[in-house]
């Protein structure tokens, strides 16, 4: 297939020369691990002191990676991308605020984002983190307690708390289904991922009967996720729903390895990048081989993986705008 990612004139047409120079400088500084580590640790402290760094952050890191602080600011960025045929995943950054009131507020905000997305022609998805709707400690308890995996638990307060989480997710997915907006449920740390997976499968079983609304996210830097993809597909076939999968390499590698070392259990992370790349590409193949049952989002900055997906589509005679294949980058 005659596809190349080397045409920077097309790739960066929506950026001015000054914006590209600023981005190049920013990424250059990120090549120095010591600079990133120092900056990551110092920034929260400096912001607490009241020093005027907010403006600097907004014009550098924030501008490069964040669409805006409000839905209105983000809408302007989305409109620019839309002019160049680029679709947008709206990601409401709510994670970190615990408490039932905050979780209910987040649910309302997700509904607002869905309603806005439905008015735009280039916003087919929103992204959700379950940690924005549920207490981290609850998710960890659900992940750790074997009895919970079979639905047996004797803590009535936590049962009620989990039911409220399920209700919030149901409300969001129901609103998305009514507006034909996809819901991408983000992956989490391995020690809270099991309840997230179960909740996601539950929502898929309800809302993915005719088409894919709900998507799970699998991190292929985990050595068990290719197996989980195949298992999820079998469950979907048995229960009569379509599977939605967003494929990423992963976001918590250092944290995962540190926790595994501290608690003396086998790390869930692949032994090396080669193994991660292998499982990622095998997952791409698996999804496209089962394209009638699976809707896949190839979320990768890796040229090889993106070219693989594009070539597989070409081999199978799939149109570039096939509704079950999307490509996504930050």
XYZ file of C-alpha atoms in Angstrom, residues 30-304:
275
model
C 12.157 15.918 26.808
C 15.114 13.978 25.414
C 16.900 14.662 28.721
C 15.499 12.325 31.418
C 16.975 14.390 34.255
C 15.146 17.484 33.014
C 11.818 15.649 32.831
C 12.266 14.137 36.304
C 13.219 17.448 37.913
C 10.417 19.288 36.136
C 7.826 16.688 37.112
C 8.778 16.891 40.781
C 9.237 20.667 41.002
C 6.166 21.856 39.091
C 3.509 20.905 41.713
C 5.647 22.469 44.470
C 6.264 25.696 42.558
C 2.574 26.052 41.715
C 1.671 25.743 45.408
C 4.036 28.595 46.273
C 2.017 30.996 44.158
C 4.853 31.833 41.780
C 3.625 32.974 38.331
C 4.345 29.747 36.443
C 0.782 29.009 35.307
C 1.178 31.149 32.187
C 4.462 29.479 31.263
C 2.938 26.017 31.581
C -0.118 27.015 29.532
C 2.068 28.263 26.678
C 4.339 25.204 26.592
C 3.406 21.731 27.860
C -0.296 22.505 28.279
C -0.632 23.984 24.795
C 1.051 20.965 23.218
C -0.924 18.220 24.968
C -4.210 19.715 26.193
C -7.081 21.041 24.108
C -8.242 23.507 26.747
C -9.335 24.026 30.327
C -13.003 24.264 29.367
C -15.247 22.588 26.820
C -15.461 25.904 24.985
C -11.668 26.192 24.652
C -11.417 22.595 23.485
C -14.187 23.163 20.945
C -12.052 25.781 19.193
C -9.165 23.311 18.801
C -11.559 20.629 17.568
C -12.966 23.005 14.962
C -9.477 23.676 13.564
C -8.727 19.950 13.311
C -12.094 19.375 11.660
C -11.103 21.662 8.786
C -8.336 19.188 7.943
C -10.505 16.075 8.171
C -9.218 15.043 11.589
C -11.666 13.617 14.106
C -11.471 14.293 17.840
C -11.813 12.250 21.024
C -13.069 14.518 23.808
C -11.362 13.659 27.087
C -12.771 15.387 30.166
C -9.956 15.437 32.739
C -11.813 14.601 35.936
C -9.583 11.971 37.558
C -8.344 12.683 41.073
C -11.373 14.291 42.735
C -12.829 11.749 45.151
C -16.216 11.852 46.861
C -19.740 10.909 45.819
C -20.652 14.515 45.028
C -17.642 14.860 42.728
C -18.435 11.560 41.002
C -22.023 12.673 40.368
C -20.772 16.022 39.069
C -18.353 14.224 36.748
C -21.239 12.151 35.410
C -23.161 15.334 34.605
C -20.087 16.765 32.877
C -19.658 13.655 30.753
C -23.295 13.997 29.668
C -22.617 17.622 28.731
C -19.576 16.552 26.701
C -21.648 13.878 24.928
C -24.356 16.392 24.067
C -21.758 18.770 22.655
C -20.008 16.023 20.673
C -23.342 15.110 19.091
C -23.588 18.617 17.592
C -20.220 18.268 15.815
C -19.416 16.284 12.694
C -15.853 15.354 13.716
C -16.261 14.211 17.353
C -17.310 10.538 17.295
C -15.897 9.601 20.723
C -15.480 10.664 24.321
C -12.973 9.168 26.740
C -13.711 8.148 30.343
C -11.622 7.028 33.302
C -13.520 4.936 35.825
C -11.370 6.559 38.525
C -13.346 9.716 37.761
C -16.532 7.917 38.820
C -15.303 5.612 41.587
C -13.057 5.625 44.631
C -9.616 4.178 43.896
C -9.685 2.200 47.133
C -12.988 0.593 46.179
C -11.575 -0.507 42.827
C -8.521 -1.944 44.557
C -10.712 -3.856 47.014
C -12.773 -5.246 44.149
C -9.615 -6.286 42.336
C -7.974 -7.957 45.322
C -10.841 -9.824 46.995
C -11.411 -13.217 45.302
C -14.978 -13.402 46.599
C -15.880 -10.234 44.726
C -14.968 -11.834 41.425
C -17.881 -14.204 41.840
C -20.149 -11.405 43.003
C -20.120 -12.475 46.670
C -19.318 -9.814 49.230
C -20.561 -9.152 52.734
C -19.808 -5.420 52.980
C -23.159 -3.788 52.269
C -21.753 -0.245 52.090
C -19.260 -1.233 49.380
C -21.930 -3.152 47.465
C -24.052 0.004 47.439
C -21.041 2.123 46.495
C -20.214 -0.139 43.544
C -23.848 -0.133 42.427
C -23.689 3.671 42.267
C -20.578 3.441 40.083
C -22.374 1.030 37.757
C -25.369 3.362 37.620
C -23.172 6.345 36.707
C -21.535 4.397 33.908
C -24.911 3.168 32.675
C -26.275 6.733 32.557
C -23.254 7.898 30.558
C -23.330 4.987 28.107
C -27.090 5.309 27.659
C -26.741 8.998 26.781
C -23.898 8.186 24.384
C -25.912 5.441 22.690
C -28.843 7.807 22.189
C -26.508 10.345 20.535
C -24.439 7.735 18.646
C -21.214 8.753 20.403
C -18.597 6.128 21.261
C -17.385 5.785 24.861
C -13.709 4.863 25.271
C -13.097 3.529 28.777
C -9.450 4.090 29.667
C -7.127 1.463 31.081
C -5.909 1.810 34.662
C -3.146 0.393 36.855
C -3.107 -3.414 36.865
C -4.164 -3.604 40.520
C -7.515 -1.930 39.794
C -8.016 -3.096 36.196
C -10.153 -6.201 36.824
C -13.272 -4.339 38.060
C -12.847 -1.827 35.235
C -12.814 -4.697 32.734
C -15.881 -6.302 34.295
C -17.788 -3.019 34.286
C -16.821 -2.376 30.670
C -17.934 -5.839 29.555
C -21.218 -5.295 31.402
C -21.809 -2.041 29.504
C -20.836 -3.645 26.184
C -23.347 -6.415 26.748
C -26.083 -3.799 27.128
C -25.128 -1.202 24.515
C -23.092 -3.054 21.849
C -25.816 -5.346 20.522
C -26.276 -3.658 17.135
C -23.154 -1.496 16.859
C -20.176 -0.625 19.025
C -20.738 2.199 21.498
C -18.544 1.075 24.409
C -14.815 0.352 24.007
C -12.361 -1.155 26.449
C -8.677 -0.196 26.414
C -5.915 -2.795 26.630
C -2.299 -1.967 27.388
C -0.090 -4.319 25.409
C 2.965 -3.655 27.555
C 1.228 -6.122 29.867
C 2.118 -9.705 28.982
C -1.439 -10.984 29.558
C -3.417 -8.553 27.419
C -3.299 -10.364 24.077
C -4.870 -13.340 25.844
C -7.423 -10.980 27.417
C -8.315 -9.627 23.961
C -9.050 -13.150 22.704
C -10.994 -13.969 25.869
C -13.063 -10.782 25.529
C -13.866 -11.721 21.945
C -15.076 -15.163 23.012
C -17.267 -13.607 25.701
C -18.721 -11.191 23.133
C -19.513 -14.060 20.768
C -21.125 -16.104 23.534
C -23.173 -13.195 24.899
C -24.156 -11.827 21.487
C -22.573 -8.371 21.443
C -19.896 -6.624 19.391
C -16.503 -5.952 20.953
C -14.922 -2.503 21.051
C -11.171 -2.358 21.702
C -8.727 0.518 21.865
C -5.150 -0.752 21.591
C -2.382 1.137 23.399
C 1.097 0.183 24.497
C 0.707 1.519 28.045
C 1.138 4.383 30.489
C 2.204 3.092 33.920
C 5.333 1.030 33.262
C 7.623 2.460 35.961
C 4.850 2.474 38.560
C 3.910 -1.128 37.712
C 7.469 -2.416 38.016
C 8.126 -0.535 41.253
C 4.970 -1.899 42.898
C 5.701 -5.452 41.741
C 9.199 -5.201 43.217
C 7.990 -3.681 46.506
C 5.261 -6.297 46.982
C 7.321 -9.224 45.633
C 5.037 -10.386 42.849
C 5.753 -11.013 39.174
C 5.642 -7.810 37.177
C 2.751 -7.664 34.700
C 4.999 -5.764 32.280
C 6.551 -7.375 29.209
C 10.261 -8.282 29.472
C 11.224 -5.814 26.731
C 9.893 -3.475 24.053
C 10.189 -6.164 21.386
C 7.639 -8.285 23.242
C 5.342 -5.279 23.605
C 5.581 -4.503 19.884
C 4.932 -8.156 19.015
C 1.777 -8.372 21.134
C 0.562 -4.978 19.935
C 0.915 -5.930 16.290
C -0.610 -9.368 16.909
C -3.575 -7.592 18.520
C -3.951 -5.384 15.450
C -3.961 -8.507 13.267
C -6.473 -10.268 15.504
C -8.899 -7.349 15.483
C -8.755 -6.811 11.732
C -9.032 -10.562 11.109
C -12.281 -10.408 13.112
C -13.445 -7.040 11.835
C -17.110 -8.019 11.664
C -17.156 -8.719 15.420
C -14.606 -6.179 16.651
C -14.329 -2.419 16.276
C -10.719 -1.399 16.878
C -8.946 1.869 17.588
C -5.251 1.626 16.733
C -3.983 4.163 19.261
C -0.299 4.339 18.457
C 2.497 6.689 17.415
C 4.456 3.720 16.079
C 4.862 3.847 12.290
C 5.217 0.070 11.975
